[in-house]
Coordinates of C-alpha atoms in Angstrom, one line a residue:
X1 CA 0.0 0.0 0.0
X2 CA 1.4 3.4 -1.0
X3 CA 1.2 6.4 1.4
X4 CA 1.3 9.9 -0.2
X5 CA 1.4 13.2 1.7
X6 CA 0.7 16.1 -0.7
X7 CA 1.5 19.6 0.4
X8 CA -1.9 21.1 -0.5
X9 CA -3.9 21.7 2.7
X10 CA -7.4 20.3 3.0
X11 CA -10.4 22.5 3.2
X12 CA -12.2 20.0 5.6
X13 CA -10.7 19.4 9.1
X14 CA -12.0 18.7 12.6
X15 CA -10.6 18.2 16.0
X16 CA -11.1 15.0 18.0
X17 CA -9.5 14.4 21.4
X18 CA -7.0 17.2 20.8
X19 CA -5.9 15.8 17.5
X20 CA -6.4 17.5 14.2
X21 CA -8.2 15.1 12.0
X22 CA -8.5 15.4 8.2
X23 CA -11.5 14.6 6.1
X24 CA -11.3 12.7 2.9
X25 CA -9.5 14.7 0.2
X26 CA -7.6 13.8 -3.0
X27 CA -3.9 13.3 -2.5
X28 CA -1.2 15.0 -4.6
X29 CA 2.1 13.3 -5.5
X30 CA 5.4 14.6 -4.1
X31 CA 7.8 16.1 -6.6
X32 CA 11.2 14.4 -6.4
X33 CA 14.4 15.6 -8.2
X34 CA 16.8 12.7 -9.0
X35 CA 20.3 14.2 -9.1
X36 CA 23.3 12.2 -10.2
X37 CA 26.4 12.4 -12.5
X38 CA 25.4 9.0 -14.1
X39 CA 22.2 7.0 -14.1
X40 CA 19.6 9.6 -13.1
X41 CA 17.3 8.9 -16.1
X42 CA 17.4 5.1 -15.5
X43 CA 16.4 5.6 -11.8
X44 CA 13.5 7.9 -12.8
X45 CA 12.2 5.2 -15.2
X46 CA 12.6 2.4 -12.7
X47 CA 11.0 4.3 -9.8
X48 CA 8.2 5.6 -11.8
X49 CA 7.3 2.0 -12.8
X50 CA 7.9 0.3 -9.5
X51 CA 6.9 2.9 -6.8
X52 CA 3.7 4.8 -6.3
X53 CA 2.7 8.3 -5.3
X54 CA 5.6 10.5 -6.6
X55 CA 6.7 12.4 -9.7
X56 CA 10.3 12.0 -10.6
X57 CA 12.6 14.3 -12.6
X58 CA 16.2 13.6 -13.6
X59 CA 19.0 16.1 -13.4
X60 CA 22.6 15.6 -14.5
X61 CA 24.9 16.6 -11.6
X62 CA 27.6 17.7 -13.9
X63 CA 25.6 20.9 -14.0
X64 CA 24.8 22.5 -10.6
X65 CA 21.1 23.1 -10.1
X66 CA 20.0 26.6 -9.1
X67 CA 18.0 27.4 -6.0
X68 CA 15.0 28.2 -8.1
X69 CA 15.2 24.8 -9.7
X70 CA 15.5 23.1 -6.4
X71 CA 12.6 25.0 -4.8
X72 CA 10.3 23.3 -7.3
X73 CA 10.7 20.0 -5.4
X74 CA 9.8 18.6 -2.0
X75 CA 12.7 16.1 -2.0
X76 CA 16.0 15.5 -3.7
X77 CA 17.4 12.0 -4.3
X78 CA 21.3 12.3 -4.7
X79 CA 23.7 9.6 -5.7
X80 CA 26.8 9.2 -7.9
X81 CA 28.3 6.6 -10.2
X82 CA 32.0 7.3 -10.4
X83 CA 33.9 10.2 -8.9
X84 CA 33.2 13.6 -10.5
X85 CA 34.7 17.0 -10.1
X86 CA 31.5 19.0 -9.8
X87 CA 30.6 17.2 -6.5
X88 CA 31.7 20.1 -4.3
X89 CA 29.6 22.6 -6.2
X90 CA 26.5 20.4 -6.0
X91 CA 27.1 19.8 -2.4
X92 CA 27.3 23.5 -1.5
X93 CA 24.2 24.3 -3.5
X94 CA 22.2 21.5 -1.8
X95 CA 23.4 22.7 1.7
X96 CA 22.2 26.2 0.8
X97 CA 18.8 24.9 -0.3
X98 CA 18.5 22.7 2.8
X99 CA 19.2 25.6 5.1
X100 CA 16.0 27.3 4.0
X101 CA 14.1 24.8 6.2
X102 CA 11.5 22.2 5.5
X103 CA 13.6 20.5 2.9
X104 CA 14.4 16.8 2.4
X105 CA 17.5 15.1 1.0
X106 CA 17.8 11.3 0.4
X107 CA 21.3 10.1 -0.4
X108 CA 22.3 6.7 -1.9
X109 CA 25.5 4.8 -2.8
X110 CA 28.1 5.7 -4.2
X111 CA 27.8 9.2 -2.6
X112 CA 30.3 8.3 0.2
X113 CA 33.1 7.5 -2.2
X114 CA 33.5 11.2 -3.0
X115 CA 33.4 12.3 0.7
X116 CA 36.7 14.0 1.7
X117 CA 37.2 11.5 4.6
X118 CA 37.1 8.4 2.5
X119 CA 40.5 6.7 2.8
X120 CA 40.1 4.4 -0.2
X121 CA 40.3 7.2 -2.9
X122 CA 43.1 9.7 -3.2
X123 CA 41.4 11.8 -5.9
X124 CA 37.9 12.2 -4.3
X125 CA 36.5 15.6 -4.7
X126 CA 34.3 15.9 -1.5
X127 CA 30.8 17.2 -1.3
X128 CA 31.6 20.6 0.1
X129 CA 29.2 22.0 2.8
X130 CA 26.9 19.1 2.4
X131 CA 29.3 16.9 4.3
X132 CA 28.3 18.8 7.5
X133 CA 24.7 17.9 7.0
X134 CA 24.7 14.3 5.8
X135 CA 24.1 11.3 8.1
X136 CA 27.0 8.9 7.1
X137 CA 30.8 9.3 6.9
X138 CA 33.0 7.7 4.2
X139 CA 35.6 6.4 6.8
X140 CA 34.5 2.8 6.1
X141 CA 35.3 3.0 2.4
X142 CA 32.0 4.2 0.9
X143 CA 30.9 0.8 -0.5
X144 CA 31.3 -2.9 -0.1
X145 CA 31.7 -5.0 -3.2
X146 CA 30.4 -8.2 -1.8
X147 CA 27.0 -9.7 -1.0
X148 CA 25.0 -9.1 2.2
X149 CA 21.5 -8.9 3.5
X150 CA 19.4 -6.9 5.9
X151 CA 19.6 -8.0 9.5
X152 CA 15.8 -8.4 10.3
X153 CA 16.5 -8.1 14.1
X154 CA 18.0 -4.6 13.6
X155 CA 14.9 -3.0 12.1
X156 CA 13.5 0.0 14.1
X157 CA 9.8 0.8 13.6
X158 CA 9.5 3.9 11.5
X159 CA 7.6 5.0 8.4
X160 CA 10.6 4.3 6.3
X161 CA 10.8 0.7 7.5
X162 CA 7.1 0.0 7.2
X163 CA 6.7 -3.1 5.2
X164 CA 10.5 -3.6 4.8
X165 CA 11.1 -7.2 5.9
X166 CA 14.0 -8.3 3.7
X167 CA 16.7 -6.9 1.4
X168 CA 19.8 -8.4 -0.2
X169 CA 22.4 -7.1 -2.6
X170 CA 25.1 -8.9 -4.5
X171 CA 27.3 -5.8 -4.3
X172 CA 27.2 -2.0 -4.3
X173 CA 26.0 -1.6 -0.7
X174 CA 27.1 -0.6 2.8
X175 CA 30.6 0.5 3.7
X176 CA 29.5 3.5 5.8
X177 CA 29.6 4.8 9.3
X178 CA 26.7 6.6 11.1
X179 CA 27.3 10.0 12.6
X180 CA 26.6 10.5 16.3
X181 CA 23.3 12.4 15.7
X182 CA 22.0 9.8 13.2
X183 CA 19.2 7.5 14.1
X184 CA 20.0 4.1 12.5
X185 CA 16.8 2.3 11.4
X186 CA 18.4 -0.9 10.0
X187 CA 21.8 -2.6 9.6
X188 CA 23.4 -4.9 7.1
X189 CA 24.2 -8.4 8.6
X190 CA 28.0 -8.1 8.5
X191 CA 30.3 -5.5 9.9
X192 CA 31.9 -2.7 7.9
X193 CA 35.7 -2.4 7.3
X194 CA 36.0 -0.6 10.6
X195 CA 34.7 -3.8 12.3
X196 CA 31.6 -1.8 13.4
X197 CA 27.9 -2.0 12.6
X198 CA 27.3 -1.3 8.9
X199 CA 24.2 1.0 8.7
X200 CA 21.7 0.4 5.9
X201 CA 19.2 3.2 6.8
X202 CA 20.0 6.3 8.8
X203 CA 17.8 9.5 9.4
X204 CA 17.9 12.8 11.1
X205 CA 15.3 15.5 11.6
X206 CA 16.4 19.1 12.2
X207 CA 14.8 22.0 14.1
X208 CA 14.2 23.9 10.9
X209 CA 11.9 21.1 9.6
X210 CA 14.5 19.6 7.4
X211 CA 14.9 15.8 7.0
X212 CA 18.0 14.0 5.9
X213 CA 18.0 10.3 4.9
X214 CA 20.9 8.0 4.0
X215 CA 20.3 4.5 2.3
X216 CA 23.5 2.6 1.7
X217 CA 22.5 0.7 -1.5
X218 CA 22.8 1.8 -5.1
X219 CA 19.5 3.3 -6.4
X220 CA 20.4 2.4 -9.9
X221 CA 20.8 -1.3 -9.1
X222 CA 18.1 -2.2 -11.6
X223 CA 20.5 -1.1 -14.4
X224 CA 23.3 -3.3 -13.1
X225 CA 21.6 -6.4 -11.7
X226 CA 18.6 -8.5 -12.1
X227 CA 15.9 -8.4 -9.5
X228 CA 15.6 -11.8 -7.8
X229 CA 19.2 -12.5 -8.6
X230 CA 21.7 -9.7 -7.8
X231 CA 19.3 -8.1 -5.5
X232 CA 16.0 -9.2 -3.8
X233 CA 13.5 -8.1 -1.2
X234 CA 11.8 -4.9 -0.5
X235 CA 14.1 -2.6 -2.6
X236 CA 11.5 -0.4 -4.1
X237 CA 9.3 -0.3 -0.9
X238 CA 12.3 1.1 1.0
X239 CA 12.9 3.9 -1.5
X240 CA 9.2 4.7 -1.8
X241 CA 8.9 4.9 2.0
X242 CA 11.9 7.1 2.3
X243 CA 10.7 9.6 -0.2
X244 CA 7.2 9.6 1.1
X245 CA 8.3 10.3 4.7
X246 CA 10.9 12.8 3.6
X247 CA 8.6 14.9 1.5
X248 CA 5.6 14.9 3.8
X249 CA 4.8 17.7 6.3
X250 CA 3.4 15.1 8.8
X251 CA 4.6 16.2 12.3
X252 CA 4.5 19.9 11.8
X253 CA 1.3 20.3 13.8
X254 CA -0.6 21.5 10.7
X255 CA -3.1 19.4 8.9
X256 CA -2.2 18.6 5.3
X257 CA -3.8 16.7 2.6
X258 CA -3.3 12.9 3.1
X259 CA -3.0 13.3 6.9
X260 CA -5.7 11.9 9.3
X261 CA -4.1 13.7 12.2
X262 CA -1.0 15.8 13.1
X263 CA 0.1 16.2 16.7
X264 CA 3.3 18.0 15.9
X265 CA 5.6 15.0 16.1
X266 CA 6.6 11.8 14.3
X267 CA 6.2 9.6 17.4
X268 CA 4.0 6.5 17.4
X269 CA 1.9 5.4 20.4
X270 CA 0.3 8.8 21.3
X271 CA -2.9 8.5 19.4
X272 CA -1.5 9.8 16.1
X273 CA 1.1 7.7 14.3
X274 CA 4.4 8.9 12.9
X275 CA 2.8 9.0 9.5
X276 CA -0.1 11.1 10.8
X277 CA -2.7 8.3 10.8
X278 CA -5.2 7.9 13.7
X279 CA -4.0 5.0 15.8
X280 CA -6.3 2.1 16.1
X281 CA -6.0 -1.6 16.8
X282 CA -4.7 -3.3 13.8
X283 CA -2.6 -0.4 12.5
X284 CA 0.6 -2.1 13.6
X285 CA 1.5 0.4 16.3
X286 CA 1.0 -0.1 20.0
X287 CA -0.8 3.1 20.9
X288 CA -3.2 5.0 23.1
X289 CA -1.4 4.3 26.3
X290 CA -2.8 1.2 28.0
X291 CA -5.5 0.7 25.4
X292 CA -3.4 -1.8 23.5
X293 CA -1.0 -4.5 24.8
X294 CA 0.2 -5.2 21.3
X295 CA -0.5 -4.4 17.7
X296 CA 0.9 -6.6 14.9
X297 CA -1.2 -5.0 12.2
X298 CA -3.1 -8.2 11.3
X299 CA -6.3 -10.0 12.2
X300 CA -4.6 -13.4 12.9
X301 CA -5.5 -14.7 16.4
X302 CA -3.0 -17.5 16.5
X303 CA 0.1 -15.4 16.8
X304 CA 1.5 -13.3 19.7
X305 CA -1.1 -10.6 19.4
X306 CA -4.9 -11.1 18.9
X307 CA -7.0 -9.0 16.7
X308 CA -8.2 -7.1 19.8
X309 CA -4.6 -6.0 20.4
X310 CA -4.2 -8.1 23.5
X311 CA -1.2 -10.3 24.0
X312 CA -2.0 -13.9 23.4
X313 CA -2.6 -15.7 26.6
X314 CA -3.9 -19.1 27.7
X315 CA -7.6 -18.9 28.2
X316 CA -8.3 -16.3 25.5
X317 CA -10.0 -18.9 23.4
X318 CA -7.4 -18.8 20.6
X319 CA -4.8 -21.5 20.2
X320 CA -1.4 -19.7 20.2
X321 CA 0.5 -21.4 17.4
X322 CA 3.7 -23.1 18.6
X323 CA 2.9 -22.3 22.3
X324 CA -0.5 -23.8 23.1
X325 CA -1.8 -27.2 22.3
X326 CA -5.4 -26.1 22.9
X327 CA -7.4 -23.1 24.3
X328 CA -11.1 -23.5 25.1
X329 CA -11.4 -20.1 26.8
X330 CA -12.6 -21.5 30.1
X331 CA -11.3 -22.3 33.5
X332 CA -12.6 -25.9 33.6
X333 CA -9.6 -28.0 34.3
X334 CA -11.0 -31.5 33.7
X335 CA -12.4 -31.1 30.2
X336 CA -10.7 -31.6 26.8
X337 CA -8.3 -28.7 27.4
X338 CA -6.6 -28.0 30.8
X339 CA -6.3 -24.6 32.3
X340 CA -2.6 -24.7 31.2
X341 CA -3.8 -24.9 27.6
X342 CA -2.5 -28.4 27.2
X343 CA -4.3 -31.5 25.9
X344 CA -5.2 -33.7 28.9
X345 CA -2.6 -36.4 29.4
X346 CA -1.8 -38.8 32.2
X347 CA 0.7 -37.1 34.4
X348 CA -0.6 -33.6 34.1
X349 CA -1.9 -33.7 37.7
X350 CA -5.6 -33.5 36.7
X351 CA -7.9 -36.5 36.9
X352 CA -9.6 -36.8 33.6
X353 CA -12.2 -39.3 32.3
X354 CA -10.6 -42.7 32.1
X355 CA -8.0 -42.0 34.8
X356 CA -8.3 -43.5 38.3
X357 CA -5.8 -41.0 39.6
X358 CA -3.2 -38.4 38.4
X359 CA -0.6 -37.2 40.8
X360 CA 1.4 -35.3 38.2
X361 CA 4.6 -37.3 38.6
X362 CA 6.1 -40.4 36.9
X363 CA 6.7 -42.3 40.1
X364 CA 5.5 -45.9 40.2
X365 CA 6.2 -46.4 43.9
X366 CA 3.5 -44.1 45.3
X367 CA -0.3 -44.6 45.4
X368 CA -0.8 -43.6 41.8
X369 CA 1.2 -45.2 38.9
X370 CA 2.7 -43.3 36.0
X371 CA -0.2 -44.8 33.9
X372 CA -2.7 -43.0 36.2
X373 CA -3.9 -46.3 37.6
X374 CA -4.2 -46.7 41.4
X375 CA -1.3 -48.8 42.8
X376 CA -2.4 -52.3 43.8
X377 CA -0.8 -55.6 44.7
X378 CA 0.2 -57.4 41.5
X379 CA 0.9 -54.3 39.4
X380 CA 4.6 -55.1 39.4
X381 CA 5.6 -51.9 41.2
X382 CA 6.7 -51.9 44.9
X383 CA 4.5 -49.4 46.7
X384 CA 6.6 -47.7 49.4
X385 CA 5.5 -48.4 52.9
X386 CA 2.7 -50.7 51.8
X387 CA 4.1 -53.7 50.0
X388 CA 7.1 -55.9 50.9
X389 CA 7.3 -57.1 47.3
X390 CA 5.4 -57.1 44.0
X391 CA 6.3 -59.4 41.2
X392 CA 3.1 -58.9 39.2
X393 CA 2.1 -62.5 39.2
X394 CA -0.2 -64.8 41.2
X395 CA 2.5 -67.5 41.6
X396 CA 2.8 -68.4 45.3
X397 CA 5.8 -70.6 44.8
X398 CA 8.2 -67.8 44.1
X399 CA 9.8 -65.4 46.6
X400 CA 6.8 -63.1 46.6
X401 CA 3.3 -64.4 47.3
X402 CA 0.1 -62.9 45.8
X403 CA -0.6 -60.8 48.8
X404 CA 2.7 -58.9 48.1
X405 CA 4.4 -60.3 51.1
X406 CA 7.8 -61.9 51.0
X407 CA 7.5 -65.7 51.0
X408 CA 8.3 -67.2 54.4
X409 CA 8.1 -70.6 56.1
X410 CA 4.6 -70.9 57.6
X411 CA 2.8 -68.9 55.0
X412 CA 1.1 -72.1 53.6
X413 CA 2.9 -71.9 50.2
X414 CA 5.8 -74.1 49.2
X415 CA 8.5 -71.8 48.0
X416 CA 10.2 -73.6 45.0
X417 CA 13.8 -74.4 45.6
X418 CA 13.7 -73.2 49.2
X419 CA 11.0 -75.2 51.1
X420 CA 10.2 -78.9 50.8
X421 CA 6.8 -78.4 52.4
X422 CA 4.7 -75.6 54.1
X423 CA 1.4 -76.5 55.8
X424 CA 0.9 -73.1 57.4
X425 CA 1.1 -74.3 61.0
X426 CA 3.6 -74.8 63.8
X427 CA 2.6 -78.4 64.5
X428 CA 5.7 -80.7 64.4
X429 CA 3.6 -83.9 64.8
X430 CA 2.3 -83.8 61.3
X431 CA 3.9 -84.4 57.9
X432 CA 5.6 -81.0 57.7
X433 CA 7.8 -79.5 60.5
X434 CA 7.6 -75.8 61.5
X435 CA 10.9 -75.4 59.6
X436 CA 9.2 -76.3 56.4
X437 CA 11.0 -79.6 56.1
X438 CA 9.1 -82.9 55.5
X439 CA 8.8 -85.0 58.7
X440 CA 11.3 -87.9 58.7
X441 CA 12.4 -90.5 61.2
X442 CA 15.3 -89.1 63.1
X443 CA 14.1 -85.5 63.1
X444 CA 13.3 -85.6 66.9
X445 CA 9.6 -85.3 66.4
X446 CA 7.1 -88.3 66.6
X447 CA 5.1 -88.2 63.4
X448 CA 1.6 -89.1 64.7
X449 CA 0.2 -92.3 63.3
X450 CA 3.5 -93.1 61.5
X451 CA 6.2 -93.3 64.1
X452 CA 6.2 -95.1 67.5
X453 CA 9.0 -92.9 68.7
X454 CA 11.6 -90.5 67.5
X455 CA 14.6 -89.6 69.7
X456 CA 16.5 -87.7 67.0
X457 CA 19.6 -89.8 67.1
X458 CA 21.2 -92.7 65.3
X459 CA 21.7 -95.0 68.4
X460 CA 19.9 -98.2 67.5
X461 CA 20.1 -100.0 71.0
X462 CA 18.4 -97.4 73.1
X463 CA 14.7 -97.1 73.9
X464 CA 13.9 -96.0 70.3
X465 CA 15.3 -97.9 67.3
X466 CA 16.6 -96.1 64.3
X467 CA 13.5 -97.0 62.4
X468 CA 11.5 -95.1 65.0
X469 CA 10.0 -98.2 66.5
X470 CA 10.0 -99.2 70.2
X471 CA 12.3 -102.2 70.8
X472 CA 10.6 -105.4 72.2
X473 CA 10.2 -105.5 76.0
X474 CA 9.6 -101.7 76.1
X475 CA 6.3 -100.1 76.6
X476 CA 5.3 -96.6 75.7
X477 CA 4.0 -94.2 78.2
X478 CA 1.1 -92.0 77.7
X479 CA 3.3 -89.5 75.9
X480 CA 4.5 -92.1 73.4
X481 CA 7.9 -92.6 75.1
X482 CA 9.4 -96.0 76.1
X483 CA 9.8 -97.7 79.6
X484 CA 12.7 -100.0 80.2
X485 CA 12.2 -103.5 81.9
X486 CA 14.3 -104.3 85.0
X487 CA 15.3 -107.4 87.1
X488 CA 12.6 -107.0 89.6
X489 CA 9.5 -106.9 87.5
X490 CA 8.7 -107.7 83.9
X491 CA 5.3 -106.8 82.5
X492 CA 3.7 -108.6 79.6
X493 CA 0.3 -109.8 78.6
X494 CA -3.0 -108.8 80.1
X495 CA -2.6 -109.4 83.9
X496 CA 0.2 -108.8 86.3
X497 CA 0.7 -110.5 89.7
X498 CA 3.2 -110.3 92.4
X499 CA 5.3 -113.3 93.1
X500 CA 3.8 -115.8 95.6
X501 CA 0.2 -114.9 95.0
X502 CA -2.5 -116.2 92.7
X503 CA -6.2 -116.7 92.6
X504 CA -5.8 -120.5 93.3
X505 CA -3.1 -120.5 95.9
X506 CA 0.5 -119.8 96.6
X507 CA 3.6 -122.1 96.4
X508 CA 6.7 -121.2 98.3
X509 CA 10.2 -122.6 98.2
X510 CA 13.2 -121.6 100.3
X511 CA 16.8 -121.9 99.6
X512 CA 20.0 -120.1 99.8
X513 CA 20.2 -119.0 96.1
X514 CA 18.2 -118.8 93.0
X515 CA 19.5 -118.9 89.5
X516 CA 17.8 -118.8 86.1
X517 CA 15.2 -116.7 84.3
X518 CA 11.6 -116.6 84.8
X519 CA 9.5 -117.9 81.9
X520 CA 5.9 -116.7 81.4
X521 CA 3.3 -118.3 79.2
X522 CA -0.4 -117.9 78.8
X523 CA -2.4 -115.2 80.5
X524 CA -0.6 -115.3 83.8
X525 CA 2.7 -113.7 84.7
X526 CA 5.0 -115.2 87.4
X527 CA 7.8 -113.3 88.8
X528 CA 10.4 -114.9 91.0
X529 CA 13.6 -113.7 92.5
X530 CA 15.2 -116.3 94.8
X531 CA 13.2 -119.1 96.5
X532 CA 9.7 -117.9 95.9
X533 CA 7.4 -119.1 93.2
X534 CA 3.9 -118.2 92.4
X535 CA 1.2 -120.0 90.5
X536 CA -1.6 -118.1 88.8
X537 CA -4.7 -118.9 86.9
X538 CA -4.3 -121.7 84.4
X539 CA -0.8 -122.8 85.4
X540 CA 1.4 -124.5 87.9
X541 CA 4.3 -122.9 89.6
X542 CA 7.4 -124.8 90.8
X543 CA 11.0 -124.5 91.3
X544 CA 13.6 -126.6 89.4
X545 CA 17.0 -127.7 90.7
X546 CA 18.4 -124.4 89.7
X547 CA 15.9 -122.5 91.7
X548 CA 13.7 -121.7 88.8
X549 CA 10.0 -121.5 89.4
X550 CA 8.0 -122.4 86.3
X551 CA 4.4 -122.2 85.3
X552 CA 3.0 -124.5 82.7
X553 CA -0.4 -125.1 81.3
X554 CA -2.1 -128.1 83.1
X555 CA -4.9 -130.4 82.3
X556 CA -6.7 -129.6 85.6
X557 CA -6.0 -128.0 88.8
X558 CA -5.7 -131.2 91.1
X559 CA -3.0 -132.7 88.9
X560 CA -1.2 -129.5 88.8
X561 CA -1.4 -129.3 92.6
X562 CA 0.0 -132.8 93.1
X563 CA 2.8 -132.1 90.7
X564 CA 3.6 -128.9 92.5
X565 CA 3.8 -130.8 95.9
X566 CA 6.1 -133.4 94.4
X567 CA 8.4 -130.8 93.0
X568 CA 8.7 -129.1 96.3
X569 CA 9.5 -132.4 98.1
X570 CA 12.2 -133.2 95.6
X571 CA 13.6 -129.8 96.0
X572 CA 13.7 -130.1 99.8
X573 CA 15.5 -133.5 99.7
X574 CA 18.1 -132.2 97.2
X575 CA 18.9 -129.2 99.5
X576 CA 19.3 -131.5 102.5
X577 CA 21.8 -133.6 100.6
X578 CA 23.8 -130.5 99.7
X579 CA 23.9 -129.4 103.3
X580 CA 24.9 -132.9 104.5

């Protein structure tokens, strides 16, 4: 879009909020004199075809223009192509014209090659008094003959840089140094020969209303290079902007044709832009004090600035591209877009549909797993302070049982490779001991119903044999132990009697010694020790020559009695003989 600022005042103006506002009036083009020793006609042709809003006239700088000629123009575009001897005269005349006030001069490459301070050229002629007014020195050589491009990060907002986003040149550019009172609006990407910033655009406004602009690129580039090859970008936009701003009266506090307002300055942000446009949201200028937080001059709501000139923020209902994943414009945290403008995910700390929990961390040892499932026995993760183990299976024969407790003897599960049995109790009289070892003869515990005894040793001739049976002649007590038989009494069978007594009578013998064992048969038991013999039910007791009392089964009691008497008599006779 071309902005023109004719010098003919409008007949229709009004004041709003202290600003002079202009009604719609036709705009007039600015008159621009193109002054150069070589190439002025080519620039006039090119700029007339590729810029809008201005009338261009060429003038050969080998002839010095008069003041009357210069006063026909609002702006002068000055450049050179090769050193020329009339440069001082042209410079002096332009300085004189500029001193009248309200004038504008725009200078382009190779003007600085003829400056008197340029160290590269010994025969430079200087520009006379104009060198005191221009914005760049020639100390850096006046021009670089290599390629470079505009540094986009260096651009300063200004009417001249409006719409200038990129610019590159294969040659014929840069090589200048800004004076102290020059405002630099943009830089080339590389440094100049002084190892300093290399200015692309510099401006200065003077108290007399004069404006001076320096642009360090060759205006006649179209004659020496192909657009899109040797040079690219916003070449013509830059020159058009410079001449438009330079020739305008915007900022003088007086309404002129083409101005919407004029507050007496060229400052943005105070309600009237530097180009004398009424500031509004979307004009690309942050203005009106606190009314706008931003203004990027577009109606795109997915960038840093919304179309209401508010800085993009989570919750504004617009998805900020590259910053937000979503933005639903509400403060509901458990819907499809969180209050942090992120798509709900497990681990964001908000319990969404389908999640049992969400503690916002990736830990699997607390009450909520990283998968947003509540921790439980069998999930394969050891919950701190709750589980002793968790192997994520229901196998109770490994080292972690299905209650997430460490396997141990007595838990009722046989741990493979560790335990031979586990019956879950502490009873050592069953098939599994409380040490989870299978009961066996010799373990010191009587296996109920299987073993008669178990003394836990390998001595075979004690009261419990090595096969855990009680040896013959030993009875078990109530507790299952064994009782050893002695010389006084032997107990066998169903009935027990004391020597010398029976239901049917008693036989007694006397003598000085008794030898031999006692033999017991039938249901009666006879015990003797010495000279005493006893007969019990169903048998006959007597004493043999060796002092043994015997009981034998008889046919009837009378016969047994007679036999017993005979035996006693024989015994008495024998003992008498021995004494004789």
